[in-house]
Amino acid sequence: NAGVMQNPRHLVRRRGQEARLRCSPMKGHSHVYWYRQLPEEGLKFMVYLQKENIIDESGMPKERFSAEFPKEGPSILRIQQVVRGDSAAYFCASSPRLAEGTYEQYFGPGTRLTVT
Amino acid sequence: KQEVTQIPAALSVPEGENLVLNCSFTDSAIYNLQWFRQDPGKGLTSLLLIQSSQREQTSGRLNASLDKSSGRSTLYIAASQPGDSATYLCAVRRGDSSYKLIFGSGTRLLVRP
């Protein structure tokens, strides 16, 4: 059973470009969470999605950031018009349906975004 | 608002030493607490998860304790090895069934051969 997969692992963008980060949850998991880790800081929650639904986006910056988790395919975190302050590691986690298991979130390897 | 603090921020010890990492949280109404390991440039590996009704969990040389009333958790590493060098993060999940994990800033551990 493959773990949570994220791609790309490293992404370099110039200021003003768009960044698209992808996350494929573990098999059988239908809940996806995105976290951001700024340099020398802990991880901060950004958004929680289920298939075709955004459940909680309270941690997302108000502008330029969006997320989706379509019926088919990976979850996408999209950052438009990137700025240097967006440089960070972005982690995706997944969990089973909330009715099952210990609600534990399993983390992917992260995407390291560098904005030049 | 739940805040999680980890002390110390960095720790350097000689190989073989037993050590304790500390994690404190401001709101005792938690659902569970989890310890992770993060290697440089890598993702998070879950080490131990303690439910709010539990006092401790053990896995190999690792033992994590939880004292909800005082808002503290400790991660004890026995007989440390250079391969234990990594950043250790603790994270709490609020007691209202919230799915958000609230992370501390981590303790960066170096075990010297």
PDB file of C-alpha atoms in Angstrom:
ATOM      1  CA  ASN A   1       0.000   0.000   0.000  1.00  0.00           C
ATOM      2  CA  ALA A   2       1.766   3.082  -1.228  1.00  0.00           C
ATOM      3  CA  GLY A   3       1.914   6.003   1.113  1.00  0.00           C
ATOM      4  CA  VAL A   4       0.845   9.559   0.459  1.00  0.00           C
ATOM      5  CA  MET A   5       2.479  10.791  -2.709  1.00  0.00           C
ATOM      6  CA  GLN A   6       3.335  14.363  -3.544  1.00  0.00           C
ATOM      7  CA  ASN A   7       4.792  15.843  -6.664  1.00  0.00           C
ATOM      8  CA  PRO A   8       6.860  17.553  -7.567  1.00  0.00           C
ATOM      9  CA  ARG A   9       9.237  17.146  -4.644  1.00  0.00           C
ATOM     10  CA  HIS A  10      10.991  20.383  -5.502  1.00  0.00           C
ATOM     11  CA  LEU A  11       9.545  23.301  -7.426  1.00  0.00           C
ATOM     12  CA  VAL A  12      11.227  26.539  -8.403  1.00  0.00           C
ATOM     13  CA  ARG A  13       9.128  29.438  -9.606  1.00  0.00           C
ATOM     14  CA  ARG A  14       9.860  33.058 -10.395  1.00  0.00           C
ATOM     15  CA  ARG A  15       7.846  35.770  -8.742  1.00  0.00           C
ATOM     16  CA  GLY A  16       4.502  36.165 -10.445  1.00  0.00           C
ATOM     17  CA  GLN A  17       4.293  32.626 -11.798  1.00  0.00           C
ATOM     18  CA  GLU A  18       1.814  29.969 -10.726  1.00  0.00           C
ATOM     19  CA  ALA A  19       2.668  26.929  -8.619  1.00  0.00           C
ATOM     20  CA  ARG A  20       0.649  23.697  -8.680  1.00  0.00           C
ATOM     21  CA  LEU A  21       1.307  21.118  -6.028  1.00  0.00           C
ATOM     22  CA  ARG A  22      -0.231  17.642  -6.247  1.00  0.00           C
ATOM     23  CA  CYS A  23      -1.122  15.141  -3.588  1.00  0.00           C
ATOM     24  CA  SER A  24      -2.352  11.585  -4.028  1.00  0.00           C
ATOM     25  CA  PRO A  25      -3.716  10.215  -0.744  1.00  0.00           C
ATOM     26  CA  MET A  26      -3.151   6.710   0.508  1.00  0.00           C
ATOM     27  CA  LYS A  27      -5.378   4.096  -1.069  1.00  0.00           C
ATOM     28  CA  GLY A  28      -8.753   4.088   0.589  1.00  0.00           C
ATOM     29  CA  HIS A  29      -8.330   7.538   2.140  1.00  0.00           C
ATOM     30  CA  SER A  30     -10.861  10.160   1.195  1.00  0.00           C
ATOM     31  CA  HIS A  31      -9.739  13.020   3.453  1.00  0.00           C
ATOM     32  CA  VAL A  32      -6.852  15.289   2.515  1.00  0.00           C
ATOM     33  CA  TYR A  33      -5.167  18.007   4.550  1.00  0.00           C
ATOM     34  CA  TRP A  34      -2.571  20.564   3.467  1.00  0.00           C
ATOM     35  CA  TYR A  35      -0.012  22.065   5.833  1.00  0.00           C
ATOM     36  CA  ARG A  36       2.713  24.630   5.239  1.00  0.00           C
ATOM     37  CA  GLN A  37       6.076  24.750   6.956  1.00  0.00           C
ATOM     38  CA  LEU A  38       7.917  28.035   6.732  1.00  0.00           C
ATOM     39  CA  PRO A  39      11.683  27.989   7.368  1.00  0.00           C
ATOM     40  CA  GLU A  40      12.502  27.256  11.006  1.00  0.00           C
ATOM     41  CA  GLU A  41       8.824  26.971  11.954  1.00  0.00           C
ATOM     42  CA  GLY A  42       6.375  24.201  12.724  1.00  0.00           C
ATOM     43  CA  LEU A  43       3.717  23.053  10.327  1.00  0.00           C
ATOM     44  CA  LYS A  44       0.581  25.186  10.017  1.00  0.00           C
ATOM     45  CA  PHE A  45      -2.774  23.858   8.871  1.00  0.00           C
ATOM     46  CA  MET A  46      -4.045  25.312   5.615  1.00  0.00           C
ATOM     47  CA  VAL A  47      -7.048  23.400   4.308  1.00  0.00           C
ATOM     48  CA  TYR A  48      -9.055  20.222   4.725  1.00  0.00           C
ATOM     49  CA  LEU A  49     -10.832  18.616   1.794  1.00  0.00           C
ATOM     50  CA  GLN A  50     -12.961  15.621   1.028  1.00  0.00           C
ATOM     51  CA  LYS A  51     -13.761  14.478  -2.495  1.00  0.00           C
ATOM     52  CA  GLU A  52     -15.269  17.465  -4.348  1.00  0.00           C
ATOM     53  CA  ASN A  53     -15.706  19.416  -1.105  1.00  0.00           C
ATOM     54  CA  ILE A  54     -13.680  21.966   0.802  1.00  0.00           C
ATOM     55  CA  ILE A  55     -14.508  21.362   4.451  1.00  0.00           C
ATOM     56  CA  ASP A  56     -12.282  23.928   6.141  1.00  0.00           C
ATOM     57  CA  GLU A  57     -10.011  26.468   4.496  1.00  0.00           C
ATOM     58  CA  SER A  58      -9.515  28.650   7.547  1.00  0.00           C
ATOM     59  CA  GLY A  59      -5.725  28.400   7.301  1.00  0.00           C
ATOM     60  CA  MET A  60      -5.493  29.452   3.680  1.00  0.00           C
ATOM     61  CA  PRO A  61      -4.292  32.942   2.830  1.00  0.00           C
ATOM     62  CA  LYS A  62      -7.241  34.972   1.571  1.00  0.00           C
ATOM     63  CA  GLU A  63      -5.772  35.648  -1.839  1.00  0.00           C
ATOM     64  CA  ARG A  64      -3.833  33.724  -4.465  1.00  0.00           C
ATOM     65  CA  PHE A  65      -4.238  30.306  -2.792  1.00  0.00           C
ATOM     66  CA  SER A  66      -6.817  27.684  -3.724  1.00  0.00           C
ATOM     67  CA  ALA A  67      -7.246  23.950  -3.286  1.00  0.00           C
ATOM     68  CA  GLU A  68      -9.339  21.238  -4.824  1.00  0.00           C
ATOM     69  CA  PHE A  69      -9.842  17.508  -4.521  1.00  0.00           C
ATOM     70  CA  PRO A  70     -11.763  16.307  -7.570  1.00  0.00           C
ATOM     71  CA  LYS A  71     -13.757  13.118  -7.832  1.00  0.00           C
ATOM     72  CA  GLU A  72     -10.968  11.618  -9.896  1.00  0.00           C
ATOM     73  CA  GLY A  73      -7.281  12.420  -9.561  1.00  0.00           C
ATOM     74  CA  PRO A  74      -5.063  14.025  -6.971  1.00  0.00           C
ATOM     75  CA  SER A  75      -5.694  16.967  -4.724  1.00  0.00           C
ATOM     76  CA  ILE A  76      -4.194  20.194  -6.057  1.00  0.00           C
ATOM     77  CA  LEU A  77      -2.902  23.172  -4.097  1.00  0.00           C
ATOM     78  CA  ARG A  78      -2.604  26.131  -6.412  1.00  0.00           C
ATOM     79  CA  ILE A  79      -0.706  29.325  -5.699  1.00  0.00           C
ATOM     80  CA  GLN A  80      -1.134  32.136  -8.177  1.00  0.00           C
ATOM     81  CA  GLN A  81       1.338  34.984  -8.658  1.00  0.00           C
ATOM     82  CA  VAL A  82       3.833  33.554  -6.204  1.00  0.00           C
ATOM     83  CA  VAL A  83       5.929  35.842  -4.004  1.00  0.00           C
ATOM     84  CA  ARG A  84       9.146  35.119  -2.122  1.00  0.00           C
ATOM     85  CA  GLY A  85       7.191  34.688   1.123  1.00  0.00           C
ATOM     86  CA  ASP A  86       5.483  31.635  -0.378  1.00  0.00           C
ATOM     87  CA  SER A  87       8.794  29.757  -0.277  1.00  0.00           C
ATOM     88  CA  ALA A  88       8.159  26.892   2.101  1.00  0.00           C
ATOM     89  CA  ALA A  89       7.624  23.165   2.360  1.00  0.00           C
ATOM     90  CA  TYR A  90       4.048  22.142   1.658  1.00  0.00           C
ATOM     91  CA  PHE A  91       2.913  18.875   3.157  1.00  0.00           C
ATOM     92  CA  CYS A  92      -0.141  16.861   2.360  1.00  0.00           C
ATOM     93  CA  ALA A  93      -1.687  14.339   4.735  1.00  0.00           C
ATOM     94  CA  SER A  94      -4.547  11.915   4.321  1.00  0.00           C
ATOM     95  CA  SER A  95      -6.795   9.926   6.594  1.00  0.00           C
ATOM     96  CA  PRO A  96      -9.541   7.344   6.287  1.00  0.00           C
ATOM     97  CA  ARG A  97     -13.147   8.298   6.571  1.00  0.00           C
ATOM     98  CA  LEU A  98     -13.732   9.807   9.997  1.00  0.00           C
ATOM     99  CA  ALA A  99     -16.010   6.979  10.964  1.00  0.00           C
ATOM    100  CA  GLU A 100     -13.123   4.557  10.900  1.00  0.00           C
ATOM    101  CA  GLY A 101      -9.815   4.076  12.640  1.00  0.00           C
ATOM    102  CA  THR A 102      -7.945   6.384  14.942  1.00  0.00           C
ATOM    103  CA  TYR A 103      -8.253   9.469  12.713  1.00  0.00           C
ATOM    104  CA  GLU A 104      -4.493   9.420  12.296  1.00  0.00           C
ATOM    105  CA  GLN A 105      -3.151  11.554   9.491  1.00  0.00           C
ATOM    106  CA  TYR A 106      -0.435  10.103   7.286  1.00  0.00           C
ATOM    107  CA  PHE A 107       1.960  12.591   5.772  1.00  0.00           C
ATOM    108  CA  GLY A 108       3.573  12.757   2.364  1.00  0.00           C
ATOM    109  CA  PRO A 109       7.216  13.734   1.719  1.00  0.00           C
ATOM    110  CA  GLY A 110       6.317  17.326   0.951  1.00  0.00           C
ATOM    111  CA  THR A 111       6.910  19.728  -1.911  1.00  0.00           C
ATOM    112  CA  ARG A 112       9.604  22.308  -1.374  1.00  0.00           C
ATOM    113  CA  LEU A 113       8.701  25.482  -3.196  1.00  0.00           C
ATOM    114  CA  THR A 114      11.370  28.067  -3.862  1.00  0.00           C
ATOM    115  CA  VAL A 115      10.381  31.420  -5.307  1.00  0.00           C
ATOM    116  CA  THR A 116      13.207  33.358  -6.931  1.00  0.00           C
TER     117      THR A 116
ATOM    118  CA  LYS B   1      -6.441  29.193  21.237  1.00  0.00           C
ATOM    119  CA  GLN B   2      -4.260  26.112  21.405  1.00  0.00           C
ATOM    120  CA  GLU B   3      -0.529  26.743  21.358  1.00  0.00           C
ATOM    121  CA  VAL B   4       2.155  24.082  21.385  1.00  0.00           C
ATOM    122  CA  THR B   5       5.678  24.741  22.619  1.00  0.00           C
ATOM    123  CA  GLN B   6       8.689  22.497  22.428  1.00  0.00           C
ATOM    124  CA  ILE B   7      11.764  22.853  24.581  1.00  0.00           C
ATOM    125  CA  PRO B   8      14.643  22.793  23.924  1.00  0.00           C
ATOM    126  CA  ALA B   9      14.754  24.062  20.353  1.00  0.00           C
ATOM    127  CA  ALA B  10      18.008  22.199  19.806  1.00  0.00           C
ATOM    128  CA  LEU B  11      19.872  19.484  21.648  1.00  0.00           C
ATOM    129  CA  SER B  12      23.270  17.866  21.134  1.00  0.00           C
ATOM    130  CA  VAL B  13      24.188  14.728  23.073  1.00  0.00           C
ATOM    131  CA  PRO B  14      26.845  12.025  22.874  1.00  0.00           C
ATOM    132  CA  GLU B  15      25.851   8.623  21.608  1.00  0.00           C
ATOM    133  CA  GLY B  16      24.388   6.298  24.226  1.00  0.00           C
ATOM    134  CA  GLU B  17      22.809   8.978  26.353  1.00  0.00           C
ATOM    135  CA  ASN B  18      19.180   8.795  27.437  1.00  0.00           C
ATOM    136  CA  LEU B  19      17.311  11.989  26.675  1.00  0.00           C
ATOM    137  CA  VAL B  20      13.962  13.686  27.128  1.00  0.00           C
ATOM    138  CA  LEU B  21      12.193  16.046  24.757  1.00  0.00           C
ATOM    139  CA  ASN B  22       9.437  18.242  26.091  1.00  0.00           C
ATOM    140  CA  CYS B  23       6.172  19.412  24.609  1.00  0.00           C
ATOM    141  CA  SER B  24       3.631  21.641  26.318  1.00  0.00           C
ATOM    142  CA  PHE B  25       0.188  22.760  25.196  1.00  0.00           C
ATOM    143  CA  THR B  26      -2.040  25.507  26.539  1.00  0.00           C
ATOM    144  CA  ASP B  27      -5.474  23.878  26.279  1.00  0.00           C
ATOM    145  CA  SER B  28      -5.823  20.521  28.037  1.00  0.00           C
ATOM    146  CA  ALA B  29      -8.952  19.602  26.043  1.00  0.00           C
ATOM    147  CA  ILE B  30      -7.162  17.527  23.457  1.00  0.00           C
ATOM    148  CA  TYR B  31      -8.259  14.476  21.482  1.00  0.00           C
ATOM    149  CA  ASN B  32      -4.777  13.037  21.080  1.00  0.00           C
ATOM    150  CA  LEU B  33      -1.114  13.964  20.851  1.00  0.00           C
ATOM    151  CA  GLN B  34       1.338  12.706  18.286  1.00  0.00           C
ATOM    152  CA  TRP B  35       5.118  12.713  18.060  1.00  0.00           C
ATOM    153  CA  PHE B  36       6.754  12.882  14.633  1.00  0.00           C
ATOM    154  CA  ARG B  37      10.256  12.667  13.341  1.00  0.00           C
ATOM    155  CA  GLN B  38      11.385  14.848  10.442  1.00  0.00           C
ATOM    156  CA  ASP B  39      14.683  14.279   8.677  1.00  0.00           C
ATOM    157  CA  PRO B  40      16.249  17.203   6.752  1.00  0.00           C
ATOM    158  CA  GLY B  41      14.425  17.759   3.486  1.00  0.00           C
ATOM    159  CA  LYS B  42      12.099  14.871   4.153  1.00  0.00           C
ATOM    160  CA  GLY B  43       8.532  14.313   5.258  1.00  0.00           C
ATOM    161  CA  LEU B  44       7.116  13.437   8.649  1.00  0.00           C
ATOM    162  CA  THR B  45       7.286   9.988  10.143  1.00  0.00           C
ATOM    163  CA  SER B  46       4.795   9.254  12.898  1.00  0.00           C
ATOM    164  CA  LEU B  47       6.518   7.835  15.961  1.00  0.00           C
ATOM    165  CA  LEU B  48       3.861   7.574  18.642  1.00  0.00           C
ATOM    166  CA  LEU B  49       0.234   8.605  19.036  1.00  0.00           C
ATOM    167  CA  ILE B  50      -1.284   8.933  22.498  1.00  0.00           C
ATOM    168  CA  GLN B  51      -5.038   9.147  22.873  1.00  0.00           C
ATOM    169  CA  SER B  52      -6.304  11.565  25.508  1.00  0.00           C
ATOM    170  CA  SER B  53      -7.360   8.657  27.744  1.00  0.00           C
ATOM    171  CA  GLN B  54      -3.857   7.164  27.724  1.00  0.00           C
ATOM    172  CA  ARG B  55      -0.879   8.078  29.865  1.00  0.00           C
ATOM    173  CA  GLU B  56       1.925   6.683  27.726  1.00  0.00           C
ATOM    174  CA  GLN B  57       2.898   4.774  24.638  1.00  0.00           C
ATOM    175  CA  THR B  58       6.054   2.822  23.915  1.00  0.00           C
ATOM    176  CA  SER B  59       7.761   1.754  20.724  1.00  0.00           C
ATOM    177  CA  GLY B  60      11.214   0.225  20.928  1.00  0.00           C
ATOM    178  CA  ARG B  61      13.570   2.744  22.520  1.00  0.00           C
ATOM    179  CA  LEU B  62      10.918   5.455  22.487  1.00  0.00           C
ATOM    180  CA  ASN B  63       8.454   6.204  25.241  1.00  0.00           C
ATOM    181  CA  ALA B  64       5.983   9.059  25.167  1.00  0.00           C
ATOM    182  CA  SER B  65       3.991  10.207  28.167  1.00  0.00           C
ATOM    183  CA  LEU B  66       0.987  12.471  28.391  1.00  0.00           C
ATOM    184  CA  ASP B  67      -0.235  14.546  31.329  1.00  0.00           C
ATOM    185  CA  LYS B  68      -3.325  16.354  30.133  1.00  0.00           C
ATOM    186  CA  SER B  69      -3.970  18.199  33.362  1.00  0.00           C
ATOM    187  CA  SER B  70      -0.600  19.917  33.262  1.00  0.00           C
ATOM    188  CA  GLY B  71      -0.597  20.254  29.488  1.00  0.00           C
ATOM    189  CA  ARG B  72       2.632  18.323  28.983  1.00  0.00           C
ATOM    190  CA  SER B  73       4.063  15.448  27.039  1.00  0.00           C
ATOM    191  CA  THR B  74       7.573  14.046  27.025  1.00  0.00           C
ATOM    192  CA  LEU B  75       9.356  11.868  24.513  1.00  0.00           C
ATOM    193  CA  TYR B  76      12.000   9.711  26.103  1.00  0.00           C
ATOM    194  CA  ILE B  77      14.693   8.220  23.881  1.00  0.00           C
ATOM    195  CA  ALA B  78      16.805   5.509  25.445  1.00  0.00           C
ATOM    196  CA  ALA B  79      20.384   4.756  24.454  1.00  0.00           C
ATOM    197  CA  SER B  80      20.478   7.380  21.711  1.00  0.00           C
ATOM    198  CA  GLN B  81      22.201   6.622  18.424  1.00  0.00           C
ATOM    199  CA  PRO B  82      23.543   8.885  15.646  1.00  0.00           C
ATOM    200  CA  GLY B  83      20.655   7.653  13.487  1.00  0.00           C
ATOM    201  CA  ASP B  84      18.257   9.334  15.911  1.00  0.00           C
ATOM    202  CA  SER B  85      19.514  12.730  14.732  1.00  0.00           C
ATOM    203  CA  ALA B  86      16.500  14.552  13.313  1.00  0.00           C
ATOM    204  CA  THR B  87      13.902  17.151  14.232  1.00  0.00           C
ATOM    205  CA  TYR B  88      11.183  15.894  16.544  1.00  0.00           C
ATOM    206  CA  LEU B  89       7.761  17.505  16.314  1.00  0.00           C
ATOM    207  CA  CYS B  90       4.811  17.122  18.607  1.00  0.00           C
ATOM    208  CA  ALA B  91       1.280  17.882  17.488  1.00  0.00           C
ATOM    209  CA  VAL B  92      -2.035  17.960  19.308  1.00  0.00           C
ATOM    210  CA  ARG B  93      -5.518  17.442  18.026  1.00  0.00           C
ATOM    211  CA  ARG B  94      -8.246  19.434  19.768  1.00  0.00           C
ATOM    212  CA  GLY B  95     -10.848  17.671  21.819  1.00  0.00           C
ATOM    213  CA  ASP B  96     -13.827  18.854  19.828  1.00  0.00           C
ATOM    214  CA  SER B  97     -13.171  16.255  17.147  1.00  0.00           C
ATOM    215  CA  SER B  98     -11.341  18.864  15.135  1.00  0.00           C
ATOM    216  CA  TYR B  99      -9.122  17.312  12.513  1.00  0.00           C
ATOM    217  CA  LYS B 100      -6.507  20.047  12.626  1.00  0.00           C
ATOM    218  CA  LEU B 101      -3.157  19.160  14.058  1.00  0.00           C
ATOM    219  CA  ILE B 102      -1.490  21.977  15.970  1.00  0.00           C
ATOM    220  CA  PHE B 103       2.276  21.598  15.741  1.00  0.00           C
ATOM    221  CA  GLY B 104       5.113  22.775  17.900  1.00  0.00           C
ATOM    222  CA  SER B 105       8.226  24.236  16.285  1.00  0.00           C
ATOM    223  CA  GLY B 106      10.230  21.126  16.981  1.00  0.00           C
ATOM    224  CA  THR B 107      13.404  20.076  18.756  1.00  0.00           C
ATOM    225  CA  ARG B 108      16.435  19.594  16.539  1.00  0.00           C
ATOM    226  CA  LEU B 109      18.417  16.656  17.927  1.00  0.00           C
ATOM    227  CA  LEU B 110      22.023  15.819  17.126  1.00  0.00           C
ATOM    228  CA  VAL B 111      23.492  12.606  18.520  1.00  0.00           C
ATOM    229  CA  ARG B 112      27.277  12.719  18.261  1.00  0.00           C
ATOM    230  CA  PRO B 113      29.171   9.477  17.621  1.00  0.00           C
TER     231      PRO B 113
END
